[in-house]
PDB file of C-alpha atoms in Angstrom:
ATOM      1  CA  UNK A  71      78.046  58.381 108.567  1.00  0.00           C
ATOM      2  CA  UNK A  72      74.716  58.300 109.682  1.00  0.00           C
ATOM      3  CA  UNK A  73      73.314  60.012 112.472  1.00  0.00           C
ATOM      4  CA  UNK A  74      72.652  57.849 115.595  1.00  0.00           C
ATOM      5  CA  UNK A  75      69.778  58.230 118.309  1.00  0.00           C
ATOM      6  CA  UNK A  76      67.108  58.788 115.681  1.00  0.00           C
ATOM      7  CA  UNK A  77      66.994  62.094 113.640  1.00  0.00           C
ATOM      8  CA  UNK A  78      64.440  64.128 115.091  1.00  0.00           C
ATOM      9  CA  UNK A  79      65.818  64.277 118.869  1.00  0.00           C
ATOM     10  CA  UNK A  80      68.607  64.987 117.664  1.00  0.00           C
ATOM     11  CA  UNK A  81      68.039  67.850 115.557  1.00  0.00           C
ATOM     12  CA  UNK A  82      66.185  69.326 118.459  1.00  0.00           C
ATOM     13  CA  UNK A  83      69.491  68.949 120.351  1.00  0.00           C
ATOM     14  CA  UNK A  84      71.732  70.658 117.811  1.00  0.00           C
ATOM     15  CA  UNK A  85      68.783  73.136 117.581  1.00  0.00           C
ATOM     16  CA  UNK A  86      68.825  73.187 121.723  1.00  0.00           C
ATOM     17  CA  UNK A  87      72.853  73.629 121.666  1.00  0.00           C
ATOM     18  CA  UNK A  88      72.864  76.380 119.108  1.00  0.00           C
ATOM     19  CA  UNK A  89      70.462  78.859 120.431  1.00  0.00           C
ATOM     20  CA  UNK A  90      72.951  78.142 123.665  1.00  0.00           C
ATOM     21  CA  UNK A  91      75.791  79.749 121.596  1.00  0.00           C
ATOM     22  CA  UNK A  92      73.843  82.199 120.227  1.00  0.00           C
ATOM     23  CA  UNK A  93      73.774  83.706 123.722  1.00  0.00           C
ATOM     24  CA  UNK A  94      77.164  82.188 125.294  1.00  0.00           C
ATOM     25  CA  UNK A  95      79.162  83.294 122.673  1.00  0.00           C
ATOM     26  CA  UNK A  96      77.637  86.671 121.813  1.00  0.00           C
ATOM     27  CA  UNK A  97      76.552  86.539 117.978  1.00  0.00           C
ATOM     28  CA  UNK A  98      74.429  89.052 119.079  1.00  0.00           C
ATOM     29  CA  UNK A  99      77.097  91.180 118.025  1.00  0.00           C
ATOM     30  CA  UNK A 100      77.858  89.958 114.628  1.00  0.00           C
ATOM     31  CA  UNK A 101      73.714  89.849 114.008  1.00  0.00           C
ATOM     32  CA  UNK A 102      73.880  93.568 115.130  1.00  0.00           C
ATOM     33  CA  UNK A 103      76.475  94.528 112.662  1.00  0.00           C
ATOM     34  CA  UNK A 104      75.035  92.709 109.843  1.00  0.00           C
ATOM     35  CA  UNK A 105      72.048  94.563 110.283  1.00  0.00           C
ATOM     36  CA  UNK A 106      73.952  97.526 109.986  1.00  0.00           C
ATOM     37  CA  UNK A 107      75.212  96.901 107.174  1.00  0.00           C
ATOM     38  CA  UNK A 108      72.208  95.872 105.547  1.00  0.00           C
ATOM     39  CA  UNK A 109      70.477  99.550 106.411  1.00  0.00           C
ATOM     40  CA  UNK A 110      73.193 100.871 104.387  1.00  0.00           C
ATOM     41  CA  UNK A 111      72.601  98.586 101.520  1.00  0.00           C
ATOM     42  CA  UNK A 112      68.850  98.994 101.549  1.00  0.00           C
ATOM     43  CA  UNK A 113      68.115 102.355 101.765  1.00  0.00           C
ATOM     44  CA  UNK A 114      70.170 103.681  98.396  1.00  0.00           C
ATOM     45  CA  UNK A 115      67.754 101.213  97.087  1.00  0.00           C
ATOM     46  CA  UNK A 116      64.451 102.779  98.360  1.00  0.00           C
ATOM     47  CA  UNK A 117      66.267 106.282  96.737  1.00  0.00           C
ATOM     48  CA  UNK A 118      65.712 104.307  93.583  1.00  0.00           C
ATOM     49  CA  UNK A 119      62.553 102.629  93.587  1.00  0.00           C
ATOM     50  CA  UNK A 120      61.248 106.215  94.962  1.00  0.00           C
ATOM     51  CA  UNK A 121      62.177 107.812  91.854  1.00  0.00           C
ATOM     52  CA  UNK A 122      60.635 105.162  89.976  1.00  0.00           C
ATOM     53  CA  UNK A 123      57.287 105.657  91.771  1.00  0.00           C
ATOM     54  CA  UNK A 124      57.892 109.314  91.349  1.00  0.00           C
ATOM     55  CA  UNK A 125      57.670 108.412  87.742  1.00  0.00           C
ATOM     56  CA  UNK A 126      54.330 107.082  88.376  1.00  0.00           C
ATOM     57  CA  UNK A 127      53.050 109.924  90.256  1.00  0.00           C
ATOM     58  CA  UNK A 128      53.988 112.077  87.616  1.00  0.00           C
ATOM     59  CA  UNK A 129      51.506 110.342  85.128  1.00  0.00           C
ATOM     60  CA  UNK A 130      48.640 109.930  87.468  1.00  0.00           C
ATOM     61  CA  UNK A 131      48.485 111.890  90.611  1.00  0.00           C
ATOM     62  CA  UNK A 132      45.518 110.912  91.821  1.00  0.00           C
ATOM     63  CA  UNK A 133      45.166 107.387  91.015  1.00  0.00           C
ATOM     64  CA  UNK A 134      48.638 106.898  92.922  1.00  0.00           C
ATOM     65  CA  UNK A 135      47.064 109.024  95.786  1.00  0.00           C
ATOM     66  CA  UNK A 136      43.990 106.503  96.045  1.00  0.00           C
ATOM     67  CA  UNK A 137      46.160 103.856  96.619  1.00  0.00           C
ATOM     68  CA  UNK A 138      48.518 105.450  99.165  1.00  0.00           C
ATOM     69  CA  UNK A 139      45.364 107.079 101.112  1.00  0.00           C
ATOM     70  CA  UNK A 140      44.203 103.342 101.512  1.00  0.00           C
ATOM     71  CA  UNK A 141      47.717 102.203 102.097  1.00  0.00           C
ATOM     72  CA  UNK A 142      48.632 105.160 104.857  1.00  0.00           C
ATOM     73  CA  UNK A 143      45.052 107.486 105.114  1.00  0.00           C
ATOM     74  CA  UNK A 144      47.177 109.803 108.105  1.00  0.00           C
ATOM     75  CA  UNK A 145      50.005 110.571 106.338  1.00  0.00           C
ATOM     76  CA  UNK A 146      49.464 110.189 102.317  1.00  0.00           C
ATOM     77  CA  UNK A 147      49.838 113.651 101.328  1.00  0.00           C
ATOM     78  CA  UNK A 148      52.814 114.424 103.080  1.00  0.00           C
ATOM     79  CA  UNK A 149      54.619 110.940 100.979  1.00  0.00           C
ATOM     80  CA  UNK A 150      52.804 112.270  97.406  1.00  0.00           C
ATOM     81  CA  UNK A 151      54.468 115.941  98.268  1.00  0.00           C
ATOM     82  CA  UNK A 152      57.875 114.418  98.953  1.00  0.00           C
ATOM     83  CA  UNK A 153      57.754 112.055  95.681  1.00  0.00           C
ATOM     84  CA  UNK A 154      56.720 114.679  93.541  1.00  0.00           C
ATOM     85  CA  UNK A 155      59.616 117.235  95.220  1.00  0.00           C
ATOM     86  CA  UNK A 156      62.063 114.493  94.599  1.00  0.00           C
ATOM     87  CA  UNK A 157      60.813 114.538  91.090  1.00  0.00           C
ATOM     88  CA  UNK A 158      60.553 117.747  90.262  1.00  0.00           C
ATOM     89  CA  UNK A 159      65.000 117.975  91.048  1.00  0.00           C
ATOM     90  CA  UNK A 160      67.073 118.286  88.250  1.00  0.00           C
ATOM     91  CA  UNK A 161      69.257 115.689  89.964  1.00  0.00           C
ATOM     92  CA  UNK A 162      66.718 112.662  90.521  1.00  0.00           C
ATOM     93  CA  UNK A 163      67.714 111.003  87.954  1.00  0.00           C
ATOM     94  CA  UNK A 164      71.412 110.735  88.262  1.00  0.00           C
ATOM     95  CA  UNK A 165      70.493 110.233  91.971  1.00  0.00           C
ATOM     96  CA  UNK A 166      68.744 107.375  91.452  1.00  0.00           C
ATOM     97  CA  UNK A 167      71.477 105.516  89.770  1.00  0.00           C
ATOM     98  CA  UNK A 168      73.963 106.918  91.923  1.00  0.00           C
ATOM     99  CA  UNK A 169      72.218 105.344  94.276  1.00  0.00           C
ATOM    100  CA  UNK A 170      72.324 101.350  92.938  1.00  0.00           C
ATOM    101  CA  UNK A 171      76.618 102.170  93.019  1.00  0.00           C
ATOM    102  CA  UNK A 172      76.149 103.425  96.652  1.00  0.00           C
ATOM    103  CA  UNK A 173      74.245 100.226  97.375  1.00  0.00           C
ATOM    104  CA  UNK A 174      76.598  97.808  95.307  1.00  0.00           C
ATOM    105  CA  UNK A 175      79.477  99.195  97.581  1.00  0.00           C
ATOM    106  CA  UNK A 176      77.774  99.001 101.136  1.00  0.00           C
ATOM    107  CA  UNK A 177      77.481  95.602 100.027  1.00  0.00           C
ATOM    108  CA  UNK A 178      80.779  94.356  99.679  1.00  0.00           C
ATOM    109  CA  UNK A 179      81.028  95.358 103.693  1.00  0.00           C
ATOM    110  CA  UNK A 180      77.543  92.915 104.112  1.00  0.00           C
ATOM    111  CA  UNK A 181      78.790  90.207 102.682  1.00  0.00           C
ATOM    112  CA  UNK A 182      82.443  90.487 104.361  1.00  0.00           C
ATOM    113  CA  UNK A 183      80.601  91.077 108.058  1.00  0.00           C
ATOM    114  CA  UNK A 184      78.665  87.722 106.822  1.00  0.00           C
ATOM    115  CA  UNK A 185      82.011  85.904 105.953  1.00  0.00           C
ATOM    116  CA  UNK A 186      83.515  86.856 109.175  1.00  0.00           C
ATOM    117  CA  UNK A 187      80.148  86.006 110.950  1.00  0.00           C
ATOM    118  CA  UNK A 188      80.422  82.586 109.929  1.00  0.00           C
ATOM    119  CA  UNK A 189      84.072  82.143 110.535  1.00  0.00           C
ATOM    120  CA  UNK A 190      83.085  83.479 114.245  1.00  0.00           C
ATOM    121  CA  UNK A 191      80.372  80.845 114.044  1.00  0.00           C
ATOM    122  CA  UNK A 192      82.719  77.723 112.885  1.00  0.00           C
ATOM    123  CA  UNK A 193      85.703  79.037 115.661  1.00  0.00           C
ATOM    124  CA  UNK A 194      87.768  79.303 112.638  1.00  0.00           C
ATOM    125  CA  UNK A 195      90.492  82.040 111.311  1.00  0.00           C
ATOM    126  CA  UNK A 196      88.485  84.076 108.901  1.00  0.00           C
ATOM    127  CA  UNK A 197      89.970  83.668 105.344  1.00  0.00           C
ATOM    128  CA  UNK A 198      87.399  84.888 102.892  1.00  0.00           C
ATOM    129  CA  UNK A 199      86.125  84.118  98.920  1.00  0.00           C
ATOM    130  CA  UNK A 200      86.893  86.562  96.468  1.00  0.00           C
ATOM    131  CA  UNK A 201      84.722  85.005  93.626  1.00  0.00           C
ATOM    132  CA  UNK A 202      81.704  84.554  96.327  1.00  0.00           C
ATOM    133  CA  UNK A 203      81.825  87.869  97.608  1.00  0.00           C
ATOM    134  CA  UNK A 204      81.617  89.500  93.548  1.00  0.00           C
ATOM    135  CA  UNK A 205      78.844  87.247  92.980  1.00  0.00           C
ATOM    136  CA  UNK A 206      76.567  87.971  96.501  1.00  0.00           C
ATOM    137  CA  UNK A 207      77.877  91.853  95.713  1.00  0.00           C
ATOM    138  CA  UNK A 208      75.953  91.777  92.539  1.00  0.00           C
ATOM    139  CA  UNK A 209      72.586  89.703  93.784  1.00  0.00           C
ATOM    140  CA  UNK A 210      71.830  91.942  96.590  1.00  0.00           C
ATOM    141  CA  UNK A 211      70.627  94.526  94.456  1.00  0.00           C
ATOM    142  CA  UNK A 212      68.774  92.255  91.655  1.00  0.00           C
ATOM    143  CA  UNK A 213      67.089  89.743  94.817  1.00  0.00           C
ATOM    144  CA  UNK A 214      66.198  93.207  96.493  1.00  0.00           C
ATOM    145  CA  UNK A 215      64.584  94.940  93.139  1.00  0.00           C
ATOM    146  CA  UNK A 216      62.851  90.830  92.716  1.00  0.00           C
ATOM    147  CA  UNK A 217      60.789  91.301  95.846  1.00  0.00           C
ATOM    148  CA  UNK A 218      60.117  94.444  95.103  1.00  0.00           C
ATOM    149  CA  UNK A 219      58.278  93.192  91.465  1.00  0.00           C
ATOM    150  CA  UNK A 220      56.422  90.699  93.498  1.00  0.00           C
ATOM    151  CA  UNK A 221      54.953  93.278  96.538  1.00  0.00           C
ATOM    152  CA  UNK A 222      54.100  95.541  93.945  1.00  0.00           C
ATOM    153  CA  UNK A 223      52.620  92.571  91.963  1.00  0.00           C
ATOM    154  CA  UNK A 224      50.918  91.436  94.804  1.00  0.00           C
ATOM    155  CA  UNK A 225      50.109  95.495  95.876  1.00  0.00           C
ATOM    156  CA  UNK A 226      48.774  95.602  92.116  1.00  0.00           C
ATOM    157  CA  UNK A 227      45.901  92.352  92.322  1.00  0.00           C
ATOM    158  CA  UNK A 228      44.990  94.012  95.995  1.00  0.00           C
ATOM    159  CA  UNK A 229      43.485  97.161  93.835  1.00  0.00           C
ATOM    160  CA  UNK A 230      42.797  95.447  90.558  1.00  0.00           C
ATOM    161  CA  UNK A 231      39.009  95.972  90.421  1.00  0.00           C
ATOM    162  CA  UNK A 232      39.866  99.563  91.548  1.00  0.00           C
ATOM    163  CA  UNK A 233      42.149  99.730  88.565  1.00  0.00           C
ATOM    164  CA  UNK A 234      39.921  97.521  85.882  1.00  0.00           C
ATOM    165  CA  UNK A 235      37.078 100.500  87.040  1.00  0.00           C
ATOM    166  CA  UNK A 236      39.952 103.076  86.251  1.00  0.00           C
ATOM    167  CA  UNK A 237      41.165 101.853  82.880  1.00  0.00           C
ATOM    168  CA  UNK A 238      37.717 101.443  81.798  1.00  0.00           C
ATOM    169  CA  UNK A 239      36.754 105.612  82.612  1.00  0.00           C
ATOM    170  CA  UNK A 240      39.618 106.135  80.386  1.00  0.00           C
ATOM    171  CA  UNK A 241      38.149 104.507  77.314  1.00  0.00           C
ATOM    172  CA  UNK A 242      41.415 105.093  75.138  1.00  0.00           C
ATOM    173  CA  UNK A 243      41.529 102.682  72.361  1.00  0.00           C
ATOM    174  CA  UNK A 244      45.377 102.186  72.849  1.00  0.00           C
ATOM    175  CA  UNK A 245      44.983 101.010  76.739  1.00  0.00           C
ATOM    176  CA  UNK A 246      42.359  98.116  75.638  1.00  0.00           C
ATOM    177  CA  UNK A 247      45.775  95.572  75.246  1.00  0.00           C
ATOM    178  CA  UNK A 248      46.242  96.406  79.117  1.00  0.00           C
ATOM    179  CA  UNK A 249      42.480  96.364  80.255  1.00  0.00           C
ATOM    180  CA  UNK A 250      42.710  92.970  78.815  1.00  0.00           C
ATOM    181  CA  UNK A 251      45.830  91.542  81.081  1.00  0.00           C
ATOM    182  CA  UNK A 252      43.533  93.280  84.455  1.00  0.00           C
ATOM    183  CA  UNK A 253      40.752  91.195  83.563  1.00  0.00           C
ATOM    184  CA  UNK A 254      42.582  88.315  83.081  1.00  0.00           C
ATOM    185  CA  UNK A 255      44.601  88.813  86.046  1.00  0.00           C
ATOM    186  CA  UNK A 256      41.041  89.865  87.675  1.00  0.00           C
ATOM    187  CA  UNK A 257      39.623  86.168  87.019  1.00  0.00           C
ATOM    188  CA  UNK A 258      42.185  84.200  88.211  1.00  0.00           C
ATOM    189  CA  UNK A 259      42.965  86.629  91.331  1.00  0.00           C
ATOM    190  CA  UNK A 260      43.371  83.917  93.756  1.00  0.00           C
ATOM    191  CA  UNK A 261      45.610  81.747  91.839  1.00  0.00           C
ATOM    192  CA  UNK A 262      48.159  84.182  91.299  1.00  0.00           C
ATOM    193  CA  UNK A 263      47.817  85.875  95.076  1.00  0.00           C
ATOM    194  CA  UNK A 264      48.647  81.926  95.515  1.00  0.00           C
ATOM    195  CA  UNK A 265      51.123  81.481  93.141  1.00  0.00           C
ATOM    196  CA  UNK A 266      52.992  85.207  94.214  1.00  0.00           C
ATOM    197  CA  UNK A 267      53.216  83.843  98.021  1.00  0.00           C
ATOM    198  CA  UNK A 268      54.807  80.699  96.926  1.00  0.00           C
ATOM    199  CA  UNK A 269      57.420  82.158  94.602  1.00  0.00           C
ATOM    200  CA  UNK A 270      58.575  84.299  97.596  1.00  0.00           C
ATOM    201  CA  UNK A 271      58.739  81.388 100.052  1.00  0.00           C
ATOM    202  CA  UNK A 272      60.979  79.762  97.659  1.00  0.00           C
ATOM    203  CA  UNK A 273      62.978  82.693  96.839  1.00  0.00           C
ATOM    204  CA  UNK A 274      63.599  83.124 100.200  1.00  0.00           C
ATOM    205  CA  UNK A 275      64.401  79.739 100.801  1.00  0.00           C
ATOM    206  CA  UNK A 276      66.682  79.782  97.629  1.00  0.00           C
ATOM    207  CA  UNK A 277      68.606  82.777  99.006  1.00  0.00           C
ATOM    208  CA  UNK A 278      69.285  81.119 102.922  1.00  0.00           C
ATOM    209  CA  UNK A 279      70.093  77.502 100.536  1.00  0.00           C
ATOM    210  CA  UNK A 280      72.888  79.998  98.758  1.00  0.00           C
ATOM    211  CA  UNK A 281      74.050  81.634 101.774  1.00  0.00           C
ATOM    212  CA  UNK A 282      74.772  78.589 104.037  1.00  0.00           C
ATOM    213  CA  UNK A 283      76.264  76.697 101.096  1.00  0.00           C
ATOM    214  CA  UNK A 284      78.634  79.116  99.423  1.00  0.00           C
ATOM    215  CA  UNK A 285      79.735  81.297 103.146  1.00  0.00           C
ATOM    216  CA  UNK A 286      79.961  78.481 105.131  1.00  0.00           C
ATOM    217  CA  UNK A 287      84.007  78.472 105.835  1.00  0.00           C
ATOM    218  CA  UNK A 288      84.129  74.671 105.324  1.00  0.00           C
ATOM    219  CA  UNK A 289      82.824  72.316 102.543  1.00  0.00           C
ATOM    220  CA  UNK A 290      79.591  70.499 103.775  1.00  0.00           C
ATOM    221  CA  UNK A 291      77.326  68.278 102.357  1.00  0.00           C
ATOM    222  CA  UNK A 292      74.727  69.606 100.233  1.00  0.00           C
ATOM    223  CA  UNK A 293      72.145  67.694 101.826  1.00  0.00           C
ATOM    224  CA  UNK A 294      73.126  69.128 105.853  1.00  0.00           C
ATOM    225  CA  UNK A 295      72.598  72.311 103.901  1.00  0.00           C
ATOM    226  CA  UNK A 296      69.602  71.755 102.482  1.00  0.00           C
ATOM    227  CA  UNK A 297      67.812  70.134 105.483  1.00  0.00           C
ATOM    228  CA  UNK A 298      69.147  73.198 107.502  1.00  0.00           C
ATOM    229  CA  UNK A 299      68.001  76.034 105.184  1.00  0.00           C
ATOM    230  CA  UNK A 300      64.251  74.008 105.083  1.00  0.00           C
ATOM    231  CA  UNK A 301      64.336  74.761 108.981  1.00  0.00           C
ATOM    232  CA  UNK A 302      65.588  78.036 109.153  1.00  0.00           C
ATOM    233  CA  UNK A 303      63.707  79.497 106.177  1.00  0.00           C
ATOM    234  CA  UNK A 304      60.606  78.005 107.894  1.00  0.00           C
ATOM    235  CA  UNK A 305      61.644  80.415 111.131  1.00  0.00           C
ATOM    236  CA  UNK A 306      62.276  83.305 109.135  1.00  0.00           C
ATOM    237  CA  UNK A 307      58.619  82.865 107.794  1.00  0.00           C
ATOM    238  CA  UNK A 308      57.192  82.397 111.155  1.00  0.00           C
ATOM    239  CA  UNK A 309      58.716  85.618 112.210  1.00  0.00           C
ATOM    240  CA  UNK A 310      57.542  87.472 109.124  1.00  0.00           C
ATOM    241  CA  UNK A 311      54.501  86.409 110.036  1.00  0.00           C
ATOM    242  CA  UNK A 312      54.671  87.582 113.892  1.00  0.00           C
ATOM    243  CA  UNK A 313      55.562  90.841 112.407  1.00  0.00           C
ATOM    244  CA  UNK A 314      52.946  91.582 110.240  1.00  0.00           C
ATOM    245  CA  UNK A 315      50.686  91.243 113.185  1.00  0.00           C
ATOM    246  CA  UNK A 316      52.499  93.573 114.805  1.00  0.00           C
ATOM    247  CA  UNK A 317      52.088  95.792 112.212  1.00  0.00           C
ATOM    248  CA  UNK A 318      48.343  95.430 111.529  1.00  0.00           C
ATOM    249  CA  UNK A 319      47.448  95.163 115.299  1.00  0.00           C
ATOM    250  CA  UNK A 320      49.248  97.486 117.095  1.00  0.00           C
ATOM    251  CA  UNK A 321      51.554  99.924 114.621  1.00  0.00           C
ATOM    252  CA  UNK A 322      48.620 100.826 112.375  1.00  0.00           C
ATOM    253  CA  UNK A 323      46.395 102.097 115.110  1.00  0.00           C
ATOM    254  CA  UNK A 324      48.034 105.161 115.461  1.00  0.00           C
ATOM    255  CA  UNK A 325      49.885 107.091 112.991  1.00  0.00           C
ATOM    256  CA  UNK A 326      52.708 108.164 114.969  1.00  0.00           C
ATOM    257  CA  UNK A 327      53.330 104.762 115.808  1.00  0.00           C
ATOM    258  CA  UNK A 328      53.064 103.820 112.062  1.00  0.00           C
ATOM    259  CA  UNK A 329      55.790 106.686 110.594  1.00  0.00           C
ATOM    260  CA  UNK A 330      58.097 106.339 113.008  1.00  0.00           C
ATOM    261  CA  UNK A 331      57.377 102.486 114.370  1.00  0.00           C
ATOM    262  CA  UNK A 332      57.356 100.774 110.634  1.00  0.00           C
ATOM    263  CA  UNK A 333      60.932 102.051 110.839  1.00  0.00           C
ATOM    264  CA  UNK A 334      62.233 100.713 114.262  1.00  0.00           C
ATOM    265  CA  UNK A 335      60.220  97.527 113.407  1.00  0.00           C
ATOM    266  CA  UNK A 336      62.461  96.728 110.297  1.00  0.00           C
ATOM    267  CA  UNK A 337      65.169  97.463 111.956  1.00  0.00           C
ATOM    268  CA  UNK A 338      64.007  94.888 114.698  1.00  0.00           C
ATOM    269  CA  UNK A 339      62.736  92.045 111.991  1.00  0.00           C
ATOM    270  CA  UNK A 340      67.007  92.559 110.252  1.00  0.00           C
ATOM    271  CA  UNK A 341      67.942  92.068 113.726  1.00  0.00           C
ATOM    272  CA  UNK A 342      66.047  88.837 114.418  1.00  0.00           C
ATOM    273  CA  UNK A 343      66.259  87.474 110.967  1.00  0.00           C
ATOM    274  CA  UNK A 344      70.307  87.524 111.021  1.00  0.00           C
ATOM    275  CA  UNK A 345      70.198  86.379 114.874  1.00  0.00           C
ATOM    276  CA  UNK A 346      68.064  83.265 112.803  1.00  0.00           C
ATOM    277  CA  UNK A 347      70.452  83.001 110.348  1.00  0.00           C
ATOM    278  CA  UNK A 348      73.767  82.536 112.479  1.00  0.00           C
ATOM    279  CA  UNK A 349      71.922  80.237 114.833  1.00  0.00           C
ATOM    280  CA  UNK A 350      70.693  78.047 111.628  1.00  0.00           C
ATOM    281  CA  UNK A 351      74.769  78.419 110.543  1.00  0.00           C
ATOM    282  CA  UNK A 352      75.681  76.826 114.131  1.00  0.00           C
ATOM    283  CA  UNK A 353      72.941  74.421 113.970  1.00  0.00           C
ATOM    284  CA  UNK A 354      74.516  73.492 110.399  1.00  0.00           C
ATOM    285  CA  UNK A 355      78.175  73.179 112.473  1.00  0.00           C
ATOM    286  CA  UNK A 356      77.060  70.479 114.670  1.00  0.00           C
ATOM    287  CA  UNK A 357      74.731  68.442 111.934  1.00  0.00           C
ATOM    288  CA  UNK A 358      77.809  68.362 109.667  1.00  0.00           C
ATOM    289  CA  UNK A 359      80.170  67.661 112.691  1.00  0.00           C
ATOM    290  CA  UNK A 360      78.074  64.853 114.019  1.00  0.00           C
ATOM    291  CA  UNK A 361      77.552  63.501 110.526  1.00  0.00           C
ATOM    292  CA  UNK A 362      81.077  62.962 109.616  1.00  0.00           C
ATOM    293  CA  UNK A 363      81.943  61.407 112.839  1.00  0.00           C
ATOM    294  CA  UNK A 364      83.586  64.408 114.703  1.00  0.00           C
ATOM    295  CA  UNK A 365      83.138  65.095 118.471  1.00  0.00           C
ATOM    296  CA  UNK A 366      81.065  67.741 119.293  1.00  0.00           C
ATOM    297  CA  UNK A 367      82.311  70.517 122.141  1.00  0.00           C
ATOM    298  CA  UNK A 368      81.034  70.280 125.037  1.00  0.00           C
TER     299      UNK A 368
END
């Protein structure tokens, strides 16, 4: 059934009515709990990827101290120390994987609190997916360890003519196969910075497309899905955006503010970005209401 009253006003409406919920109905709550959930998820994560990079450290001290002095000049030293502490513990390593099965099981409780979010959402009896929740279990870790690869990636061609000079002090004959890929990837810098910034715009869209279609409690269309994770993906950029401007502009002017504000800031961007993503899952209720006919509540 098509939609009557021309598209655009209409979306606006939905759009109008489910920021309405958002606050009428208190998803608030659920938003706050998901974020909650994704702090525990996360942060065995970081455990990993820190004894990765103490890895790194290990094999070049100061090179990885360049970068991190231009990264955070106040407080560099004190994250080199703790990397190379970590490393230095006879139980790193088997932390570090422990860690990915600490993650893997905070996730199960993410992706329930989702579930039930979106039951709350539809004003429906929460019932659950087995299969959906083993899958989304699974891809938290491997989407998490993905943007990861393409910070670092895009970390990496931020410093490349600091690491082409680098590689060329060295003058090992066995690093020329490398020194090759940095010039390459030194020549066409601004294609890939290009190319790295729309991979994660569509990664992130691909992961909202996945969420609304496979947790949404009832079967919609696949095209109320797609138009709705276009909109919302769109806001979650937007507020990525708003962020980093907090962090440049204010955050990074003083370096209390930066170690302990970074922190409370993430915290705030999970926060807003679930509040997004429950309002885009109510905004998806009434398009696929309206669509098939139904009456919408009042």
């Amino acid at each position: 059934m098509k939609l009557k009253g021309g598209v655009f006003p209409l979306l606006l409406k939905f759009l109008f009515y489910s920021i309405r919920d958002y606050f009428s109905k208190n998803y608030g709550y659920h938003s706050s709990a998901l974020t909650f959930f994704l702090l525990l998820s996360i942060f065995p994560l970081f455990i990993f990827l820190l004894s990765v990079f103490s890895l790194l450290a290990f094999f070049n001290i100061s090179y990885v101290y360049y970068i991190l002095y231009n990264l955070f000049p106040s407080f560099a030293k004190d994250i080199l120390d703790n990397v190379l502490k970590f490393y230095n513990t006879e139980v790193s390593i088997n932390l570090s994987f422990l860690s990915i099965f600490i993650s893997l099981y905070f996730s199960k409780d993410l992706f329930i609190a989702i579930q039930m979010a979106f039951s709350y959402v539809w004003e429906i009896e929460y019932k659950g997916n087995r299969q959906n929740l083993i899958i989304a279990i699974i891809s938290l870790p491997v989407l998490a360890l993905i943007f990861t690869g393409i910070y670092i990636f895009m970390l990496l061609l931020k410093f490349i003519q600091e690491i082409k000079h680098f590689l060329e002090s060295l003058d090992i004959f066995f690093l020329n196969w490398l020194l090759e890929i940095i010039n390459f990837l030194n020549k066409n810098i601004k294609l890939l910075s290009y190319s790295s910034n729309v991979l994660k715009v569509f990664i992130i869209w691909f992961f909202v497309f996945l969420l609304f279609y496979y947790f949404t409690p009832k079967k919609v269309f696949k095209r109320d899905v797609l138009l709705t994770s276009l909109i919302f993906t769109f806001f979650l950029l937007v507020l990525e955006f708003l962020f980093k401007i907090l962090l440049l502009n204010f955050l990074s002017k003083n370096p209390l503010f930066l170690t302990l504000g970074s922190i409370f800031v993430f915290i705030m961007w999970a926060k807003f970005s679930f509040d997004i993503i429950l309002i885009g899952e109510r905004f998806l209720y009434y398009l696929s209401n309206k669509a098939e006919g139904r009456n919408l509540p009042q």
